[in-house]
Short mmCIF file of C-alpha atoms in Angstrom, two decimals:
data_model
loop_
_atom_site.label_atom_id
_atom_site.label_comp_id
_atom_site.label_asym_id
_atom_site.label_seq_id
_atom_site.Cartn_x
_atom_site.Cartn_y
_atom_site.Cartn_z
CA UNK A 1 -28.33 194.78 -25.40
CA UNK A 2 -25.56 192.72 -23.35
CA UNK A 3 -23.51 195.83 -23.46
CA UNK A 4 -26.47 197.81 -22.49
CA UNK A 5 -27.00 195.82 -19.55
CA UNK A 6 -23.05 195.39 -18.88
CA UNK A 7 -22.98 199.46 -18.27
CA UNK A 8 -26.27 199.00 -15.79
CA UNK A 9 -24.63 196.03 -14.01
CA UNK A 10 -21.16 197.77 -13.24
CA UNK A 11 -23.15 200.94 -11.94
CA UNK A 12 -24.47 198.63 -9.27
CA UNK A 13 -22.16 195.82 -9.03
CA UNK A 14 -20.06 197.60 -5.99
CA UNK A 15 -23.06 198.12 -3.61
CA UNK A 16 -24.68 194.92 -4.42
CA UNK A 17 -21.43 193.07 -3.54
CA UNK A 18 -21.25 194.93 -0.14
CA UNK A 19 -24.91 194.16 0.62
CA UNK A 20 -24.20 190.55 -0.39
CA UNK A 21 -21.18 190.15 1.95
CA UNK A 22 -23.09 191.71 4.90
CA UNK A 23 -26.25 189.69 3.83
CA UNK A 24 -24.03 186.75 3.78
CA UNK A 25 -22.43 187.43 7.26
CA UNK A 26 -25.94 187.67 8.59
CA UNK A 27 -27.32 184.85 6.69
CA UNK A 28 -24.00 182.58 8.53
CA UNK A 29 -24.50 183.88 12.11
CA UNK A 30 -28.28 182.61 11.44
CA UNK A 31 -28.04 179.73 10.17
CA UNK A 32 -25.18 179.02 12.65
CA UNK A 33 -27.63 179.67 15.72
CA UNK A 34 -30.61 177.43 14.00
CA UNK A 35 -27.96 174.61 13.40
CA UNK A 36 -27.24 174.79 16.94
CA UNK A 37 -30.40 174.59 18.61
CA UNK A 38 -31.08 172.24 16.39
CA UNK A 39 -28.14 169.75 17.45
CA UNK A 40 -28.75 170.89 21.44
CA UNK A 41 -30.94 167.05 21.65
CA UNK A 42 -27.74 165.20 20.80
CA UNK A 43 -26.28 167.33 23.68
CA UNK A 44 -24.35 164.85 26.05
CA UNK A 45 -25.55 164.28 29.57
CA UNK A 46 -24.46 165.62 32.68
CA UNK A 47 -23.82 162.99 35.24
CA UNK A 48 -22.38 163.21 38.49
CA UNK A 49 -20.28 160.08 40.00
CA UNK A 50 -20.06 159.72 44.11
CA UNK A 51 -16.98 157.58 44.95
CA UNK A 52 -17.67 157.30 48.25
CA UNK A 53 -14.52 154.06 48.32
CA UNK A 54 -11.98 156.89 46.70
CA UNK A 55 -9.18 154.60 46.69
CA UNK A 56 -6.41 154.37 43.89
CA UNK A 57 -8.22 151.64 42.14
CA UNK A 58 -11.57 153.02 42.29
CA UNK A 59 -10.33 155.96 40.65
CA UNK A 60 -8.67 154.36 37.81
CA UNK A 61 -12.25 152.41 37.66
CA UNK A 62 -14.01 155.57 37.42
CA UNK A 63 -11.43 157.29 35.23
CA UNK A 64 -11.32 154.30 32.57
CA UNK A 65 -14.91 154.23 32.42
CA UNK A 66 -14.94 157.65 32.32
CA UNK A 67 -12.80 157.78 29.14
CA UNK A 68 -14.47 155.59 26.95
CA UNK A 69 -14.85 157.19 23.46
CA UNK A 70 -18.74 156.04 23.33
CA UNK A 71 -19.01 156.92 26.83
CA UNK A 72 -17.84 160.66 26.54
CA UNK A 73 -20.05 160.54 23.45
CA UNK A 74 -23.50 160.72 25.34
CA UNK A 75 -22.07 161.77 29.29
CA UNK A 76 -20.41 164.43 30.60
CA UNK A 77 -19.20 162.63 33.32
CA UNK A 78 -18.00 164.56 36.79
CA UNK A 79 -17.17 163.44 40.39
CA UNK A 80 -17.83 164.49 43.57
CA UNK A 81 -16.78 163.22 47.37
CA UNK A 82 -19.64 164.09 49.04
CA UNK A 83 -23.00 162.73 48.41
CA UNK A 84 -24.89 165.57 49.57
CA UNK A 85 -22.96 167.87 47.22
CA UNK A 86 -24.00 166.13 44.21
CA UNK A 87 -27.51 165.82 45.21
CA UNK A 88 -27.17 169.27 45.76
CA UNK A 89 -25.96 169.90 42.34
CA UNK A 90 -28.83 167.76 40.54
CA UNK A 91 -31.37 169.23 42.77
CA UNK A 92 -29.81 172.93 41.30
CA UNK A 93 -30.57 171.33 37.54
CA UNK A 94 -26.84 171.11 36.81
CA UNK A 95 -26.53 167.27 36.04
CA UNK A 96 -29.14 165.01 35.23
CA UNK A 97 -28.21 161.81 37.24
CA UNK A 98 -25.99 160.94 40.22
CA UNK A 99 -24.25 157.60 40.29
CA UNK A 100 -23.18 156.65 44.29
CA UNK A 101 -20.85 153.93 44.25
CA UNK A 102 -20.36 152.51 47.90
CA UNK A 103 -17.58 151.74 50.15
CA UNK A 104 -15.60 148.44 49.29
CA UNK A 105 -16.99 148.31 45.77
CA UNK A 106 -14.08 147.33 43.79
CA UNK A 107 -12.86 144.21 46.01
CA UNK A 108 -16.81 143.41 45.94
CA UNK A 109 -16.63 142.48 42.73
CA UNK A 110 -12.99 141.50 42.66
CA UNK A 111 -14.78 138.46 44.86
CA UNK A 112 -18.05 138.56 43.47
CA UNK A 113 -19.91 139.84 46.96
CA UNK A 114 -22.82 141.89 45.79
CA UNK A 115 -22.47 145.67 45.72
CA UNK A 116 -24.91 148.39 44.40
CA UNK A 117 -24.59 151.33 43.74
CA UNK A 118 -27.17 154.07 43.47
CA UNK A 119 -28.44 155.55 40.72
CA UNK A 120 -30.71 159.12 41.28
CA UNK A 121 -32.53 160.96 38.26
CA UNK A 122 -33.24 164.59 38.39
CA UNK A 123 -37.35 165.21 37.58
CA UNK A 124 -36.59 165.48 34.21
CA UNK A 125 -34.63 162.35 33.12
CA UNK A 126 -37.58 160.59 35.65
CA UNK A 127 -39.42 159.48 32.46
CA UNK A 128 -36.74 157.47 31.47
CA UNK A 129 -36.05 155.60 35.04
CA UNK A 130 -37.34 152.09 33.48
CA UNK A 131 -34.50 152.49 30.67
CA UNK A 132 -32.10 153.08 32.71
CA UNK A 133 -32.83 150.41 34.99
CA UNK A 134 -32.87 148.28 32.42
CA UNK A 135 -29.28 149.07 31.36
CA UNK A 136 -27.92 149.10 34.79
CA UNK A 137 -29.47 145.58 35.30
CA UNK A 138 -27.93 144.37 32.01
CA UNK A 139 -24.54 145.73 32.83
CA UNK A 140 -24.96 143.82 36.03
CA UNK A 141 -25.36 140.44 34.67
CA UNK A 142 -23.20 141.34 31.77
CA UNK A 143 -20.25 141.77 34.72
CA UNK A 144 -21.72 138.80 36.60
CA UNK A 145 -21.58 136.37 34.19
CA UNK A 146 -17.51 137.15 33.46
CA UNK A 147 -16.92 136.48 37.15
CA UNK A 148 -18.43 133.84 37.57
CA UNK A 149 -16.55 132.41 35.04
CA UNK A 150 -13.31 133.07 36.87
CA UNK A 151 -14.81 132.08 39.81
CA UNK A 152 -15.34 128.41 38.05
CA UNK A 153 -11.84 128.13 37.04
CA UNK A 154 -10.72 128.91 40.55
CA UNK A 155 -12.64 126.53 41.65
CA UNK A 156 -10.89 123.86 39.46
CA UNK A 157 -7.51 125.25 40.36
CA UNK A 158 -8.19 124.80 44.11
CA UNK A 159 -9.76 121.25 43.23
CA UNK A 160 -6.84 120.09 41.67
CA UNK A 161 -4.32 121.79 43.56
CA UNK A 162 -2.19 123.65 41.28
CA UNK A 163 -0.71 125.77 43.69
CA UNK A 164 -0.70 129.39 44.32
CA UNK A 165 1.62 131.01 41.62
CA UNK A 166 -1.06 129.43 39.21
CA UNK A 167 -3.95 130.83 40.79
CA UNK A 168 -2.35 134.38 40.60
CA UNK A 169 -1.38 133.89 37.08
CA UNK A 170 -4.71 132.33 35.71
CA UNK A 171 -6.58 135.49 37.92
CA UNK A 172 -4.80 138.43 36.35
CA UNK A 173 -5.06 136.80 32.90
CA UNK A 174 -8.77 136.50 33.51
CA UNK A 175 -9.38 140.31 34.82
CA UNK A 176 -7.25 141.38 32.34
CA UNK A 177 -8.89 139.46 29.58
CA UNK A 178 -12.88 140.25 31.13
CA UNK A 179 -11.42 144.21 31.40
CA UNK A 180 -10.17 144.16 28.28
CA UNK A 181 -13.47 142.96 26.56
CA UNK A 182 -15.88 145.06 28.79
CA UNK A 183 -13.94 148.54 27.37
CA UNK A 184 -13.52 146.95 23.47
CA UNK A 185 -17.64 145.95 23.59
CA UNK A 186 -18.73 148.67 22.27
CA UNK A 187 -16.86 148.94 19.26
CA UNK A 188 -16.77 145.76 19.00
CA UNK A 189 -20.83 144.68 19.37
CA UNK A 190 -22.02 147.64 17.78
CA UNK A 191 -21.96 149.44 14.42
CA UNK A 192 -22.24 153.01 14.80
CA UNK A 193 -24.16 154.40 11.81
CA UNK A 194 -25.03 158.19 11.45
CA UNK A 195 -28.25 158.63 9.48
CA UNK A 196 -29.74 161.08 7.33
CA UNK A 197 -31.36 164.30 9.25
CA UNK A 198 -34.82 163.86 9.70
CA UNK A 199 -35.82 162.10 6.13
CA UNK A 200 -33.94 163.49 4.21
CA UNK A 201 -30.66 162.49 2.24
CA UNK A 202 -28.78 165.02 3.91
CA UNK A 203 -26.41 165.17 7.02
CA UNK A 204 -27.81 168.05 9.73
CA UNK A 205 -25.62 170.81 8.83
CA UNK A 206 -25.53 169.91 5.30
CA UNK A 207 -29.01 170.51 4.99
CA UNK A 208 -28.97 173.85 6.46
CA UNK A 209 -25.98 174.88 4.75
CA UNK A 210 -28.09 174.30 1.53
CA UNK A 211 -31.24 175.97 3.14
CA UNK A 212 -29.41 179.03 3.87
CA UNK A 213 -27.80 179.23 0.88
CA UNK A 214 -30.21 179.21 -1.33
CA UNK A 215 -31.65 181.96 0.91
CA UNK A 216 -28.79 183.90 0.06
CA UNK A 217 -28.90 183.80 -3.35
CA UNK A 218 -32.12 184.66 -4.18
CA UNK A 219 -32.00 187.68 -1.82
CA UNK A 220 -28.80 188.87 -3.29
CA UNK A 221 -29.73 189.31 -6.67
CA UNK A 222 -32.40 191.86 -5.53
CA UNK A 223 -29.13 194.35 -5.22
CA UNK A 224 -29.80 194.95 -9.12
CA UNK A 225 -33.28 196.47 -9.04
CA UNK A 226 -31.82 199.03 -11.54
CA UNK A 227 -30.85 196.04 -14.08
CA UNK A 228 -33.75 195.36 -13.80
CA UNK A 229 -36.11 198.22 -13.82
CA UNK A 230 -34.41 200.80 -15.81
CA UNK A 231 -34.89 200.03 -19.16
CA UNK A 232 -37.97 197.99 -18.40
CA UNK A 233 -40.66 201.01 -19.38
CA UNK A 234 -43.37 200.84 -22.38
CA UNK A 235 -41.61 203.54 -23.85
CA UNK A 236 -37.79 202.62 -23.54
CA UNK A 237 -39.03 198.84 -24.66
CA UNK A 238 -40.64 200.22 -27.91
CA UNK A 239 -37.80 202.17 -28.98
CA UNK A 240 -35.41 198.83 -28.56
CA UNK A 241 -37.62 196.74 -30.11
CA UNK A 242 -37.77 199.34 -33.15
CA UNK A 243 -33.80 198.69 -33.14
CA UNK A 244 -34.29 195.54 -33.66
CA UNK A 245 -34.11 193.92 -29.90
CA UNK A 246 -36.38 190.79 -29.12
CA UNK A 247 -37.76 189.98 -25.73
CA UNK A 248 -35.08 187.24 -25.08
CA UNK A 249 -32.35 189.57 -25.90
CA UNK A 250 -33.99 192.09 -23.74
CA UNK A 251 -34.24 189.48 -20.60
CA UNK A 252 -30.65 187.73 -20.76
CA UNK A 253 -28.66 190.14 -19.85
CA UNK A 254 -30.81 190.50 -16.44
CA UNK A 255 -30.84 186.56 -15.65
CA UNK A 256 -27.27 186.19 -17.25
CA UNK A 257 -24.96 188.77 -15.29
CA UNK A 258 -26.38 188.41 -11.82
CA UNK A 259 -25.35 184.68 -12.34
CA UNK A 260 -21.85 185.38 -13.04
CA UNK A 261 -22.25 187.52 -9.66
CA UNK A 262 -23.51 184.82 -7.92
CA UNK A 263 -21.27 181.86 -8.90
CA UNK A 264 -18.19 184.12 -8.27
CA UNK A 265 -19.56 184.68 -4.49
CA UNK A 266 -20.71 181.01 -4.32
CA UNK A 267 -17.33 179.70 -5.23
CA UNK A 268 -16.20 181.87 -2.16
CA UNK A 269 -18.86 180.39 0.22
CA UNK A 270 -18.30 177.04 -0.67
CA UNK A 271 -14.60 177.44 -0.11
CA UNK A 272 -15.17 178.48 3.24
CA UNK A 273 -17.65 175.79 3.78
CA UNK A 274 -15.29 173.18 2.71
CA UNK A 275 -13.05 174.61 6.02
CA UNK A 276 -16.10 173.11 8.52
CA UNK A 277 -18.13 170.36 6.59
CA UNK A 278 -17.01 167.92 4.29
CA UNK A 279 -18.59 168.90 0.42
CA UNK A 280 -18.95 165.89 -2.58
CA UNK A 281 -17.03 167.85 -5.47
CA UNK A 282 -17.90 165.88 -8.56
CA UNK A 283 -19.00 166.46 -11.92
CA UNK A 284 -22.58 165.83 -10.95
CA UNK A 285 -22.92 168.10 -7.55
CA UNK A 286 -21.00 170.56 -9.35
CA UNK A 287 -22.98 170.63 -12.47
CA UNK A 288 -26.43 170.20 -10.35
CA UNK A 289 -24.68 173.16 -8.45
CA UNK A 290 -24.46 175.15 -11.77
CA UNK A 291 -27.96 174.78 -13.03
CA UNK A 292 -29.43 175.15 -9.45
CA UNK A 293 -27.59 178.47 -9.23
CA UNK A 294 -28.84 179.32 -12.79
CA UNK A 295 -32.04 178.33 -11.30
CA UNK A 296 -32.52 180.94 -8.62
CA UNK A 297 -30.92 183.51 -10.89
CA UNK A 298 -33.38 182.96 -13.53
CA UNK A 299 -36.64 182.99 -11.39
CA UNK A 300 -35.45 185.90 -9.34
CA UNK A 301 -35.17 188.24 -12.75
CA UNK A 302 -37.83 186.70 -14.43
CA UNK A 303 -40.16 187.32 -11.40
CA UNK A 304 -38.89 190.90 -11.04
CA UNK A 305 -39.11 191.75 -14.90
CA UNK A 306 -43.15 190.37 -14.86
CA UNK A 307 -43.78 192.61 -12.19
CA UNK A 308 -41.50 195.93 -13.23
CA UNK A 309 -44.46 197.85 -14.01
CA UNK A 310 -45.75 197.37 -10.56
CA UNK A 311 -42.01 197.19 -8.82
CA UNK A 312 -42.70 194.35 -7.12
CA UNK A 313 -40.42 192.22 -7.79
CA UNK A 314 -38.45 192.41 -4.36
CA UNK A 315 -41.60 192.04 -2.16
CA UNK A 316 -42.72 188.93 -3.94
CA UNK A 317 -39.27 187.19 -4.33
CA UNK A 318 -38.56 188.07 0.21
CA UNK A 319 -41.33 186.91 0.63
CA UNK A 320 -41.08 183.18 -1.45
CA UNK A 321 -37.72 183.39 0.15
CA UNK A 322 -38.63 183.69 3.67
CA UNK A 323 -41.71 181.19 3.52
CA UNK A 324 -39.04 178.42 1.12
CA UNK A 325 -36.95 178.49 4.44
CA UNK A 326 -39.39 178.61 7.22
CA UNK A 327 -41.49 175.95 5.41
CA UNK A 328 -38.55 173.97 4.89
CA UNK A 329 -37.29 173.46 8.53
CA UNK A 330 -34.08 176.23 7.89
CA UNK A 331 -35.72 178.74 10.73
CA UNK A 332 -37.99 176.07 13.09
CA UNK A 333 -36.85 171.87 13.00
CA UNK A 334 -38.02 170.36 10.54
CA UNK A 335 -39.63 168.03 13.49
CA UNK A 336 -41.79 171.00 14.63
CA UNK A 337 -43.40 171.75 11.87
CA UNK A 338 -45.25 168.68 10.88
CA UNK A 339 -44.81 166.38 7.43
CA UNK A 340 -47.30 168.42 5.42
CA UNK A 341 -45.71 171.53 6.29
CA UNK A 342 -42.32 170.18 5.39
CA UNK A 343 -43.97 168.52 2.43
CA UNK A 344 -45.55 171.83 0.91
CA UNK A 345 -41.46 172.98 1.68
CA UNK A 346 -40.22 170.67 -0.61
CA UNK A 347 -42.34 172.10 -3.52
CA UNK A 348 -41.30 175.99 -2.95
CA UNK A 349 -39.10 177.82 -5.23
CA UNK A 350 -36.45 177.35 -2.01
CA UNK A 351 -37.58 173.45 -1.56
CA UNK A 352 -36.93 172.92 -5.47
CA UNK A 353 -33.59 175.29 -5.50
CA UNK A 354 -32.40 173.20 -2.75
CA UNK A 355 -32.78 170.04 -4.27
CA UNK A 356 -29.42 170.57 -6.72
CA UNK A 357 -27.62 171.50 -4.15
CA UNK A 358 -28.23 168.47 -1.97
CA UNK A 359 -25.25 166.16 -3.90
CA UNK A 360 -22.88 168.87 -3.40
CA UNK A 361 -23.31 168.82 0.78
CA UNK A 362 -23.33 164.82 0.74
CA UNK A 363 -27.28 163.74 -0.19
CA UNK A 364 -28.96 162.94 -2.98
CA UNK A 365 -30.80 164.98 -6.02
CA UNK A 366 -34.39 164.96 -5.47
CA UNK A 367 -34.81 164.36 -9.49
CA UNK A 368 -38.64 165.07 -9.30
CA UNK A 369 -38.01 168.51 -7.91
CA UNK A 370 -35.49 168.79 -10.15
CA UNK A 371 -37.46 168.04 -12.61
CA UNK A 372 -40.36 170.73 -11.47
CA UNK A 373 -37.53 173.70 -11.31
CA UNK A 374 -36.78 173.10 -14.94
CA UNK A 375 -40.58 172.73 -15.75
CA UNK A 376 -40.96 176.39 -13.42
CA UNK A 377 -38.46 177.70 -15.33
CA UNK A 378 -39.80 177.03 -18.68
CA UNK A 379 -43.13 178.44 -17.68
CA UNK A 380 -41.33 181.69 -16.42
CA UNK A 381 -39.50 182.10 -19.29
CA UNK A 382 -43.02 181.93 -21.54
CA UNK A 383 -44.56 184.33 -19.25
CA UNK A 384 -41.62 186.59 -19.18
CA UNK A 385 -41.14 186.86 -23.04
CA UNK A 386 -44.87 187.34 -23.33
CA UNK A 387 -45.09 190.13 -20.56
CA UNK A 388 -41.92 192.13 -22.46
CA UNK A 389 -43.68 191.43 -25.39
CA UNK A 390 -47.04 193.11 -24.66
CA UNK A 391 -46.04 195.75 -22.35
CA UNK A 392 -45.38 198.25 -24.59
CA UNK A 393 -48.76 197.83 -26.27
CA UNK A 394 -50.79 197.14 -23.26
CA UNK A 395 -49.07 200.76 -21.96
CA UNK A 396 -50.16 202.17 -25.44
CA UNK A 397 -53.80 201.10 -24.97
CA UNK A 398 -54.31 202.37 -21.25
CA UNK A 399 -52.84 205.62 -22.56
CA UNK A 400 -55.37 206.12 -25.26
#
């Protein structure tokens, strides 16, 4: 029967490969564009700095600032001369904040005079004008409190009159030493720790990567409806069986070969994904990988086989596919749709699919729904033999 089904696959092994590449293709530029929108609220800031000093060292002020690793992490930082172009800018929706720092600012604080600046939100960032107040007021003490401290050890130097060459010394050791821990604070003070996307194990693009490929599979092994189909009549089924065929014979060919097929195309995908996310290659994601792929290639023949009679195999298995992703957050955030949507996701054919896969892009295996795929699969498998098993005399009957 393998050979059988060998001669069927071939016949349709050349289309189905250039569906599968164009289906693939379409299934990237998708996902891509979901992944995006998806990342657009981690977007940096626009922000719009007025120097209205503009001398050399306000500039290197600004421009140090400015090129702060965490800083050009969250703002998009710009400058302008004028103040009414900026406002003009923010009023226009381009940035959403404009920073004015005043005349004089830098020897201000070189001597501890007070000097504030401006800060102006656009309507939307308004919401969030107590935050940033609060951080502005923060960074003000925070830059107090160091002068103040080299404005104590002045004092001492003038009090005990160690001249002027010491007071020069002792202030650009100070400056130097308050600059130097102002730009190292952040890295410094704070851990930066990326987590999980939105409760699950998995980075962002990790999990759609997995979302859309499971997608993939199980749509491209509808490309061998005549696998499939063509031997699966009463009358072609009780001539096999006569030679001496069982059921399981009958069905591995048709879950078998279109898993070949799709581990040879998912070795290609993941070598390409490997070029823009970092994958966990070990013996468990790439045995997980294996039997998730095995998976989706047995429940998309089994489910066509049960329903051969009625050929409608391909509706039923677009149609799980389409709802798997939607319901798990691969077309709309997972944020969107709401935890019992996401939840009900989880337990899909897609959801439970996706679960092996989740080591391989850098989570963990959901072992419950790993668990349920095997338990789906056994139940298929039942069903299956038992439909190839009666069809021929169920046919018989109706015929009579």
């Amino acid at each position: 029967m393998l050979r059988r089904d060998g001669i069927l696959f071939r016949r349709g092994v050349i289309p189905a490969l250039v569906l599968s590449i164009l289906l693939a293709a379409a299934a990237a530029g998708a996902g891509f564009s979901v992944l995006k929108s998806a990342g657009e609220g981690a977007a940096r800031a626009e922000l719009v700095v007025v120097d209205e000093e503009n001398s050399l060292y306000s500039r290197i002020a600004v421009s140090t600032v400015e090129g702060q690793s965490y800083i050009q992490s969250i703002l998009s930082v710009d400058t302008e001369r004028r103040e009414e172009r900026a406002l003009k800018r923010l009023e226009a929706g381009e940035c959403a904040a404009v920073i004015v720092l005043p005349k004089g600012f830098v020897n201000d604080i070189s001597v501890g005079h007070e000097a504030k600046g401006r800060i102006i939100l656009s309507e939307a960032a308004a919401a969030s004008a107590d935050i940033v107040a609060s951080v502005a007021l923060f960074g003000e003490r925070l830059l107090a409190a160091g002068q103040y401290g080299v404005f104590a050890g002045q004092e001492l130097i003038w009090k005990y009159g160690l001249g002027a060459d010491f007071e020069q010394k002792y202030l650009l050791k100070s400056n130097t030493g308050l600059l130097d821990a102002a730009l190292s604070l952040f890295d410094e003070a704070f851990t930066v720790e990326a987590l999980p996307y939105d409760g699950t194990s998995l980075p962002l693009a990790g999990y759609y990567a997995s979302a859309w490929l499971v997608l993939f599979f199980m749509l491209c092994g509808l490309f061998f409806t005549g696998l499939y189909l063509t031997d699966n009549k009463p009358a072609m089924l009780t001539r096999l069986y006569a030679l001496g065929v069982k059921p399981f014979g009958f069905f591995l060919g048709k879950w078998l070969l279109p898993l070949c097929f799709r581990l040879l195309l998912g070795a290609g995908i993941l070598f390409e994904l490997s070029r823009f996310m970092p994958l966990t290659l070990s013996p468990l994601s790439l045995l997980l990988f294996l039997l998730g792929t095995a998976f989706i290639s047995h429940f998309v023949s089994a489910v066509c086989v049960i329903t051969a009679d009625r050929s409608a195999g391909f509706g039923i298995v677009t149609a799980l596919a389409a709802a798997g992703l939607f319901l798990m957050g691969g077309l709309v955030p997972r944020s969107m749709l709401g935890r019992t949507l996401v939840g009900i996701g989880r337990f899909t054919p897609s959801g439970l699919a996706a679960s092996f896969f989740a080591p391989l892009f850098g989570g963990k295996a959901d072992w419950l729904c790993v668990g349920l795929a095997l338990l789906l699969a056994a139940a298929l498998q039942l069903w299956t033999l038992r439909a190839l098993s009666l069809r021929p005399i169920r046919e018989g009957g109706d015929e009579q």
